[in-house]
Each structure stands twice: as C-alpha cells, then as structure tokens.
XYZ file of C-alpha atoms in Angstrom:
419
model
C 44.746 -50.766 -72.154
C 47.857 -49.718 -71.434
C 51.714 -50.976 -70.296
C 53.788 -49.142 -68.836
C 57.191 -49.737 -66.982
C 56.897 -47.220 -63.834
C 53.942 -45.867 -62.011
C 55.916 -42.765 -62.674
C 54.264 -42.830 -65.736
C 51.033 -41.801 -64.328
C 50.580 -38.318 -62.957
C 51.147 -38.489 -59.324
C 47.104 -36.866 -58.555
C 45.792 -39.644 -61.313
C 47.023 -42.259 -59.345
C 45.813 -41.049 -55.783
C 42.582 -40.790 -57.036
C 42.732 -44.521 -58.141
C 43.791 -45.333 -54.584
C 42.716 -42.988 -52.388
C 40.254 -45.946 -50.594
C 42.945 -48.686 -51.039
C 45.599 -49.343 -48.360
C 49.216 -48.098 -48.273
C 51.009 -50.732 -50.075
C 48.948 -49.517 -53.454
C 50.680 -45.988 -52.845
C 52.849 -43.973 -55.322
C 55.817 -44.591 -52.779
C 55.167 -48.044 -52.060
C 55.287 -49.061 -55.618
C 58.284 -46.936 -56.366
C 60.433 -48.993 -53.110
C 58.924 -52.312 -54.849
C 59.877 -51.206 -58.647
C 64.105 -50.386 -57.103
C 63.519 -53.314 -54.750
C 62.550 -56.537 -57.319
C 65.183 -57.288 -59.507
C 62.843 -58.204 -62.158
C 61.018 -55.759 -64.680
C 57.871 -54.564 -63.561
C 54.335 -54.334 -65.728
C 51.836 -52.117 -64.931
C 48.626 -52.495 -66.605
C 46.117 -49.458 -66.811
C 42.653 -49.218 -68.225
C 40.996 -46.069 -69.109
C 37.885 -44.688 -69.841
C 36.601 -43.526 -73.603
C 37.186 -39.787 -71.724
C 40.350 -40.786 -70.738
C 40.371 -40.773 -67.133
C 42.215 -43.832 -64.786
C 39.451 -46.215 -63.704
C 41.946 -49.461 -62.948
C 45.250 -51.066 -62.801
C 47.242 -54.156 -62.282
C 50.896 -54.229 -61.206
C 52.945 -57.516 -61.751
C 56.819 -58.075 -61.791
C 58.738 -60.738 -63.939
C 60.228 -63.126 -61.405
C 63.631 -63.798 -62.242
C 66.407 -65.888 -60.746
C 67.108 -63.264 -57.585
C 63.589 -62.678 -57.016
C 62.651 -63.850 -53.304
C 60.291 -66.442 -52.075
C 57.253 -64.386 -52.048
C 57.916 -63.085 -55.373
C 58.470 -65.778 -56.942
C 55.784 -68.813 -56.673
C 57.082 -71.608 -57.957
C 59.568 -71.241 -54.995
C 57.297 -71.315 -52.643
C 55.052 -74.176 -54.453
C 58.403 -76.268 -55.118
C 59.439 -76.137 -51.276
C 59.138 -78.842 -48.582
C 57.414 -76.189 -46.823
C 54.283 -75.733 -48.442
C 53.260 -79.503 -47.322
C 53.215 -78.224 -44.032
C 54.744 -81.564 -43.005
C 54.979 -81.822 -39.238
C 57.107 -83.681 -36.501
C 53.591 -85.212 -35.892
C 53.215 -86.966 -39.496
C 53.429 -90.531 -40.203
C 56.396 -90.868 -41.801
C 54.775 -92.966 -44.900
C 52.036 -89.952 -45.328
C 55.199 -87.714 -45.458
C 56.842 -89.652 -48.092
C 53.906 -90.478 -50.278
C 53.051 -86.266 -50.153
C 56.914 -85.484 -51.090
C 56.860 -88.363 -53.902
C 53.419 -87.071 -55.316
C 54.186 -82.943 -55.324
C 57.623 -84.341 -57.304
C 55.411 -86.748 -59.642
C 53.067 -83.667 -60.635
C 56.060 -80.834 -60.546
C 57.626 -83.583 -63.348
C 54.062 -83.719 -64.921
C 53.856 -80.552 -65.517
C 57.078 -80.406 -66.872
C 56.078 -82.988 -69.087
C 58.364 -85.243 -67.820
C 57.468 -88.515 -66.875
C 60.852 -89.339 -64.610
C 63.027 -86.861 -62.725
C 66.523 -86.352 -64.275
C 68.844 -86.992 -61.394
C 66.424 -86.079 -58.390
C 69.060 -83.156 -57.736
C 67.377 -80.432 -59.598
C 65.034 -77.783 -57.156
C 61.346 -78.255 -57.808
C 61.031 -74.691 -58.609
C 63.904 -74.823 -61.385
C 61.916 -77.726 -62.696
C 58.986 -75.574 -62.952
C 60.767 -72.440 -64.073
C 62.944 -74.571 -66.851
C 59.813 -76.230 -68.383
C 56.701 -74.109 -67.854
C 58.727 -71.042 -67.567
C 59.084 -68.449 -65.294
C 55.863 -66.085 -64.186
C 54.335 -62.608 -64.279
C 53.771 -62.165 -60.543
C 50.777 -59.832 -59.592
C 51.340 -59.211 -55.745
C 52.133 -56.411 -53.184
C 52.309 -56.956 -49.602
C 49.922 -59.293 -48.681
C 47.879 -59.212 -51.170
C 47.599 -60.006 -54.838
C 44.470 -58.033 -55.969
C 43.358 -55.454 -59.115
C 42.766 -51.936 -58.693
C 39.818 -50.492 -59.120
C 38.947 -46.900 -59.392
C 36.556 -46.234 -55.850
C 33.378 -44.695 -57.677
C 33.039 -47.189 -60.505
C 29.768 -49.752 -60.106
C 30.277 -52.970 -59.246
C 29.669 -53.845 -63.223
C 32.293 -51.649 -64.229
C 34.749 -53.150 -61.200
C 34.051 -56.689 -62.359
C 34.992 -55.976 -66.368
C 37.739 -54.006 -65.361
C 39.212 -57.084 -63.387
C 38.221 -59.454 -66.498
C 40.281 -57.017 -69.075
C 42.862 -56.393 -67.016
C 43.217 -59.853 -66.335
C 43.268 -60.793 -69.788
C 45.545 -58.336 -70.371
C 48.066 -59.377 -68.195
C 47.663 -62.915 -69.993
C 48.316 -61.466 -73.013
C 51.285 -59.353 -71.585
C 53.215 -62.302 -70.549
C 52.883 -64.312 -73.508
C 54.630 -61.144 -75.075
C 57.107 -60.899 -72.812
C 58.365 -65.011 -73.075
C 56.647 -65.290 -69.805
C 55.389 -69.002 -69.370
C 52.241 -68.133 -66.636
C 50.745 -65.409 -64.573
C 50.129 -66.184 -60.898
C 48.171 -63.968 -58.294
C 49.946 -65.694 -55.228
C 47.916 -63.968 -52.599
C 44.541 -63.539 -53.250
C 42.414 -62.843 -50.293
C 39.138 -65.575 -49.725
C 37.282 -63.046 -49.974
C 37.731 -61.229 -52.885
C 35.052 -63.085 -54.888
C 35.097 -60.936 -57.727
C 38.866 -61.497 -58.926
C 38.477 -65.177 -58.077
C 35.963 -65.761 -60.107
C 37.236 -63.822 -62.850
C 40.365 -65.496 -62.288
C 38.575 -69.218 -62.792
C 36.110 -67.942 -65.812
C 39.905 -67.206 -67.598
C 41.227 -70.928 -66.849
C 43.485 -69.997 -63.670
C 43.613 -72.385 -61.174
C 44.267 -71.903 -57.869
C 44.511 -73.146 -53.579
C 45.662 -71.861 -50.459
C 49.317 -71.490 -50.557
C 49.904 -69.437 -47.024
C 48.062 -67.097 -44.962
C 48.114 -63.723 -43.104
C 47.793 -62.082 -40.373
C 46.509 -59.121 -38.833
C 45.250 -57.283 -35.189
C 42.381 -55.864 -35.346
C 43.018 -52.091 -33.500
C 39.258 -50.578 -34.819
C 37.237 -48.726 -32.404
C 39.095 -48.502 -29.601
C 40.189 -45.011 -28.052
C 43.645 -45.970 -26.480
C 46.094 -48.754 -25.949
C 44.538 -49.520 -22.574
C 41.187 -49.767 -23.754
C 42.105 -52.418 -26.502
C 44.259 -54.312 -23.660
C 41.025 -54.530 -21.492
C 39.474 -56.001 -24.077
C 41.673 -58.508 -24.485
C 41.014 -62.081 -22.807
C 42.753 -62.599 -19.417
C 45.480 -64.811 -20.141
C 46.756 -62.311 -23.103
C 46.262 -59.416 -21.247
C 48.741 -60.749 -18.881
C 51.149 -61.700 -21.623
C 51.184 -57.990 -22.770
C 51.793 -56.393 -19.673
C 54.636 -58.977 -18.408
C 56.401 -58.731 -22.072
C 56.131 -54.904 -21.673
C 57.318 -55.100 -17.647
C 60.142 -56.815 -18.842
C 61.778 -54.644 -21.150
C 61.450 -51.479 -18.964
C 62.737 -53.458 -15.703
C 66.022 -54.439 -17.496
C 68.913 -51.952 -16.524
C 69.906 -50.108 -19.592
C 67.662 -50.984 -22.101
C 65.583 -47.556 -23.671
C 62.742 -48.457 -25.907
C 61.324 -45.866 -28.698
C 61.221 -44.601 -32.210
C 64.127 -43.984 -34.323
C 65.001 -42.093 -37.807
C 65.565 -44.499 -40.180
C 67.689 -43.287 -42.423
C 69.987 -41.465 -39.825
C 70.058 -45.071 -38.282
C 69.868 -47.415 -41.841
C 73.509 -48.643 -41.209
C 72.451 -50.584 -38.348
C 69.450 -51.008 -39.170
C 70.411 -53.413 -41.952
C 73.434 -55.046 -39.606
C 70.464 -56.180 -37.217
C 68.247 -57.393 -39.990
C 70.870 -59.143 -41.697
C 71.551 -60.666 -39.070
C 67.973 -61.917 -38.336
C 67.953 -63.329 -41.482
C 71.045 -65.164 -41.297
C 69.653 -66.415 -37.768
C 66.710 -68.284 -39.682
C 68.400 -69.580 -42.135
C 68.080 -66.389 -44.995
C 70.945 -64.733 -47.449
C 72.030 -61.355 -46.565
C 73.804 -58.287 -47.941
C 73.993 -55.655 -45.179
C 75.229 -53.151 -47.959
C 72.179 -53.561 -49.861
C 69.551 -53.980 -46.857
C 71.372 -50.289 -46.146
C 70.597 -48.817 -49.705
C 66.914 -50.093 -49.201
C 66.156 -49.028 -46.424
C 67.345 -45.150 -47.900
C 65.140 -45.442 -50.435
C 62.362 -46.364 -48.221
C 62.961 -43.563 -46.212
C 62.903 -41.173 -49.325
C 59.592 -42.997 -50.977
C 57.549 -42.677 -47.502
C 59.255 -40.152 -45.058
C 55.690 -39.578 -43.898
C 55.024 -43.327 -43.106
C 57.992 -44.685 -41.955
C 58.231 -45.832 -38.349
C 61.018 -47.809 -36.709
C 60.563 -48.835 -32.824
C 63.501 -49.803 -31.849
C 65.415 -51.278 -28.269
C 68.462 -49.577 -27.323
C 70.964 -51.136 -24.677
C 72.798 -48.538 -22.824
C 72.394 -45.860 -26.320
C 73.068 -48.209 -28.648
C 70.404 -50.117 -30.923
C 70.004 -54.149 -30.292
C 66.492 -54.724 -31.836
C 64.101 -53.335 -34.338
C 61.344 -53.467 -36.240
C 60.455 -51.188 -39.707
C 56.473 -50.264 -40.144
C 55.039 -48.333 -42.493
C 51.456 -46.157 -41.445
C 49.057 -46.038 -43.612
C 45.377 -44.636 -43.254
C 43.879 -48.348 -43.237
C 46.777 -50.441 -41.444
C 49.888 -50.665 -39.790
C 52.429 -52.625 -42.181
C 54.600 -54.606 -40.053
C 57.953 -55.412 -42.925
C 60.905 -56.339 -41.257
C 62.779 -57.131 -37.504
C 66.170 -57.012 -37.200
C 68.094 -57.800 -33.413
C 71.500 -58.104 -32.290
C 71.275 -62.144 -31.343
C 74.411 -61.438 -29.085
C 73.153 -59.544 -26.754
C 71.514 -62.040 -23.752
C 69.615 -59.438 -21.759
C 67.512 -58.001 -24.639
C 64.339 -58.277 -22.574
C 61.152 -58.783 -24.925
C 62.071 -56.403 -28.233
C 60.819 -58.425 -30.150
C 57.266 -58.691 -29.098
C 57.532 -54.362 -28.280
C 58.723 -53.986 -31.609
C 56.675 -56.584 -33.684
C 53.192 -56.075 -31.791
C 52.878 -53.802 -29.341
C 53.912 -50.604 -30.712
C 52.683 -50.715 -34.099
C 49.047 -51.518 -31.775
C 49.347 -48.143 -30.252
C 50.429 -46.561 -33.643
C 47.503 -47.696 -35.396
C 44.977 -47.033 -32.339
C 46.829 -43.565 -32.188
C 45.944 -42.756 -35.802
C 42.934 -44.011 -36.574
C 44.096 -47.193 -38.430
C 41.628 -50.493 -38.153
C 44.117 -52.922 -38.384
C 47.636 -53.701 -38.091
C 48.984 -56.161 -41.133
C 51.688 -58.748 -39.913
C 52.378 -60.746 -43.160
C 52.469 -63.929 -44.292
C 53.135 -67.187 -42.005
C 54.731 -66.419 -38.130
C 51.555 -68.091 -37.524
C 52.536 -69.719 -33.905
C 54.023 -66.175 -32.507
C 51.252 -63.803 -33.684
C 47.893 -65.416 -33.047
C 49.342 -66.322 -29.318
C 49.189 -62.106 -29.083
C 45.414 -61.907 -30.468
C 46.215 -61.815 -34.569
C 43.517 -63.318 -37.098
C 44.857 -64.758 -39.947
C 43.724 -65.497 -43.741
C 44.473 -67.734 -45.759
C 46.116 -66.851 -49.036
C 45.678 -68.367 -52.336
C 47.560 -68.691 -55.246
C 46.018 -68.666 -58.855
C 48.246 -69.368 -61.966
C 47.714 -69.709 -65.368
C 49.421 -71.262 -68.311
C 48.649 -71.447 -71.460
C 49.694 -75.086 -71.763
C 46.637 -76.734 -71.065
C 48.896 -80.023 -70.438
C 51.216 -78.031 -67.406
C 48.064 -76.325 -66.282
C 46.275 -79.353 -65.485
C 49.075 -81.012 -63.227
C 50.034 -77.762 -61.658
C 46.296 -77.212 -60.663
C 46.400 -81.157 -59.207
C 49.697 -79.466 -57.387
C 47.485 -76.534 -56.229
C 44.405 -79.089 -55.547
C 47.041 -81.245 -53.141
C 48.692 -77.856 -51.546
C 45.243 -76.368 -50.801
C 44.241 -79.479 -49.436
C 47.228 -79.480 -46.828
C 47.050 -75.744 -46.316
C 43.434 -75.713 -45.336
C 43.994 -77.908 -42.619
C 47.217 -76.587 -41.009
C 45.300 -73.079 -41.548
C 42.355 -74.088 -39.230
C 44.615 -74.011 -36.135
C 44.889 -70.341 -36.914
C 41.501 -69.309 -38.298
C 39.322 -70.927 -36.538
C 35.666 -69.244 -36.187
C 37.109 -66.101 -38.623
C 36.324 -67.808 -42.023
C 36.598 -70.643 -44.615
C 39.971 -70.932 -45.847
C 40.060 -73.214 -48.561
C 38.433 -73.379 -51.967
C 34.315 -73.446 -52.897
C-alpha cells in the first residue's frame, strides 16, 4: 500500500489503465479539479502488485470546516433535512424524530444532555467523534479496481484498501471514515464495508436518464410516454418562440466570468453562500483539467447569457454539475429544463453515452422528465465502539426515513434501503 497526496503522483498512462472502464469522474482531470477544489487534504490510497503494476485505489479528502455539504457527512446527517420531514407530518411524529436524531447525535458524543441546544448537530459530531476521511466523487463513493483483475482479487483489494484507509485516518487525527454514497448495488464494497464494523443507511439518492440504445434525440422522445413527450416538446417550443432568446453551447472559459455571476446567483436564490471570484477561478481550472469534456449549454437573451448549465462528457455518462440563471430576467422561457435535461440527452445520445448523471436530490424536477433515481448510502466507521453504536442507531433511523421518501422516486427500479 501506498499514500500519496496527488494523483499526480501516478504516471498519467498507469492511471488510465486503472480507469479506462470506470466513468469520467475517476479521470486524471476530474481528480485534479476535486484535489484544487476541496479545501481539505486529499489521500489517495494505491495497492500494487508483487510486479509492481497499479491494480486499485481509493481517493478520500479530510473534511474540514469549509468543506461543503456533500463532502462533509456529518453535515448532511446533522441537518433537518435528512428526516425528510414534510408539510404532511404530524406535527408530534416531527418532534419526536427531531428530539431522537438530537438524543443519539448527543449519544454519540457521549453526552447525555445537550449543552445549550444552540450548537449545530454536525459540530456536535465533528467536536466529539471528530471530523472524517471522506471517500466520494460525484455520485458515488466506490474503490477502484483495476478492469482485468478476478473478482477474488477485486474483493481483497476493496478489503485492504479499506483497511487501509482505516488505518490512514487514525494517523492523520481523523475520528471516522465515511463512504457517503455508496451505490445499492455495489455488494462487494458493502459487504466489505460491514465485515470491517462500518455501519451504514440511505442518506440521499441519485438520479440519472437513461439515453442507451437509441439513435437520435427523436427516437428517445418517441419512446417516451405521452404525457412527457408533450412536456419536452412544449418546454423546447417555448424557448425558441420567445423573441430574442438564442439557445446553444458556449466556451467556458472565454465565458467563466459570467458563468460564475449566474451560478452565484442560483445559489444565493436557494438559500447557498457564494463567491463569484472563486466560482470564476474554478471554473478555469475546469476548463484546463477537461478541455475535451467540458460542455456549457447556455440561453442567451438578445447576445447576452441569462442561463446555464456546466456538463462534463464522458464515455459512460453525461455529468450534469452546476446551473446558473440570471433570476431577473422574466421572459427566460424554459432554460432551465434545455439546459439541465434536454441537451445533455442529445449530447449523450450523440456520443454514444448510456446515461446522463443528474446528482444527488432535485428529486421532484427530474423524475417528472423520465430520470431513475438511487438511493445512496452512507457507511462510517469509528473506532469508538461507544460513538459507533449510536451513530449507526442515527443511520438505522435516517435509512428508515430515507427509504420511504425514496420510494416515490424509485419505484419498480430497485430496493433502496438496507438487507
């Protein structure tokens, strides 16, 4: 085994070979953009053979105070949010879920009574358990595997790398490791991930349009039941029948100025922090990591741009990342839909890709235009076997919740909570 910093480490033609079956956000680039983007250190975790040759990896990130929701678990496992608490509840069932994810945040804590009731949930958890090695990527948490090794070989690379990872945060004062998106279906890592004490339950889910097999956009619209068919062409009719608004592709970095205005601004809308200056700086970097891969539909009303959306193209998917729109501007049409949906469908159909990959939650707007979603589970581990035990009764009540707000979305495509 070994740690490294960087996958610029690793030879550049070692590490395609590891990945050349795995989708785009396991690329050289991608993991470059995610090493300047995270503000905490990254760990990756190799294991060779006794010849020497790459045959897996793990990539995790230190979460740290500035590290975002999705990178940083206990944020997302200390919010409101995750009880997926509805206008609908009874307000007694809402209190009594609120009062017990506090009572087993505290547990784990080892505290028996909150302080003052004014401390975040996910300080709690980063103050007393500590804060986590984070083993994620886009939508996925999941090991790397070299694509000719035997399923034998796969599964003990998983179990040492796992281990190792374990072993790698205890060294670094890290107080757990979490995998907060592991996919249902990847049987081997969760079971790995339970035979080395991790606990885990669906946390979120995503989602994703299925674009395999057809030949053109208009094929994969006539497949499409009646009713959404209709939505697709009246969403589309409405953008070009609006005087002045353009729709197509942009450069992004000749454009990343505004580019980061609009998405700062769509963050701000729902409720988000933003720094234009650095969105800007990103979004260069981006551009120099994947020139190749990089796509950016964007709305334009009379030359200028109102809306956006950044994609990345991969072999495998369509990566839908960010939107961005100028809120402003009344008679935007439907950009967002065009930009979100319906051209990164004809991008993927276009090059071959099966699926386009629309992240985690959204839930309401993307499986009314035909997505499938997955649920997505966190696992954590700590080595207090005290914490562990109350924050896998936290996981046990999230998964719980999860699981049923999830079956509105995945119906008929799959279990989505634990065995």
């Amino acid at each position: 085994m070994s740690v490294l910093r960087s996958v610029d480490e690793i030879e550049p033609a070692e590490w395609e070979e590891l990945t050349r079956e795995a989708d785009i956000d396991s690329s050289r680039g991608f993991l470059q953009f995610r090493e300047y983007l995270e503000p905490g250190e990254s760990v990756l975790i190799t294991a060779r053979s006794a010849a020497g040759r790459l045959r897996g990896a793990l990539r995790g990130v230190l979460a740290v105070p500035g590290s975002g929701l999705t990178s940083d678990p206990w944020k997302f496992l200390g919010s409101e949010a995750v009880l997926r608490i509805d206008d609908g509840e009874d307000e007694d069932r809402a209190r009594s879920l609120r009062r017990a994810q506090r009572a087993l945040v505290h547990g784990a804590a080892g505290e028996r009574e909150e302080r003052d009731g004014a401390e975040p949930l996910w300080q709690v958890l980063t103050r007393s358990v500590g804060p986590c090695l984070v083993v994620r990527e886009f939508d996925r948490s999941e090991v790397l595997c070299h694509p000719e090794a035997a399923p034998a070989e796969s599964e003990e690379l998983v179990r040492r790398l796992v281990g190792a990872a374990q072993a790698e945060a205890a060294a670094r004062g890290a107080g757990a490791v979490a995998f907060p998106f592991v996919r249902p279906r990847d049987g081997v890592l969760r079971a790995v991930l339970a035979e080395a004490g991790f606990r885990g339950g669906a946390m979120t889910g995503a989602s994703e349009m299925k674009t395999a097999g057809f030949g053109d956009y208009e094929e994969f619209l006539a497949a499409l039941p009646s009713r959404r068919r209709r939505l697709y062409r009246l969403e589309e009719r409405r953008l070009r029948d609006i005087p002045g608004l353009s729709a197509g592709e942009v450069d992004l970095a000749g454009n990343a100025e505004r580019i980061a205005e609009l998405e700062a601004r769509t963050l701000v809308k729902h409720g988000g922090l933003a720094d234009p200056e650095a969105i800007r700086r990103a979004r260069i970097e981006l551009a120099g990591r994947l020139p190749d891969a990089v796509r950016v539909p964007a709305v334009r009303k009379d030359g200028r741009i109102i809306a956006c959306a950044l994609h990345l193209q991969g072999g495998k998917s369509v990566v839908f990342m960010t939107y961005g729109c100028d809120y402003g501007v009344e008679d935007r049409g439907a950009s967002y839909p065009w930009a979100a949906f319906y051209h990164p469908v004809r991008t993927a159909i276009a090059s071959g890709a099966a699926t386009v990959r629309l992240g985690l939650e959204g839930f309401e707007a993307k499986t009314r235009r035909g997505a499938v979603t997955e649920a997505r589970e966190l696992w954590v581990w700590t080595p207090d076997a005290t914490a562990l035990g109350q924050l896998g009764d936290l996981l046990g009540l999230v998964d719980e919740r999860n699981a049923a707000f999830l079956k509105r979305y995945t119906s008929g495509h799959g279990a989505v909570g634990l065995p």
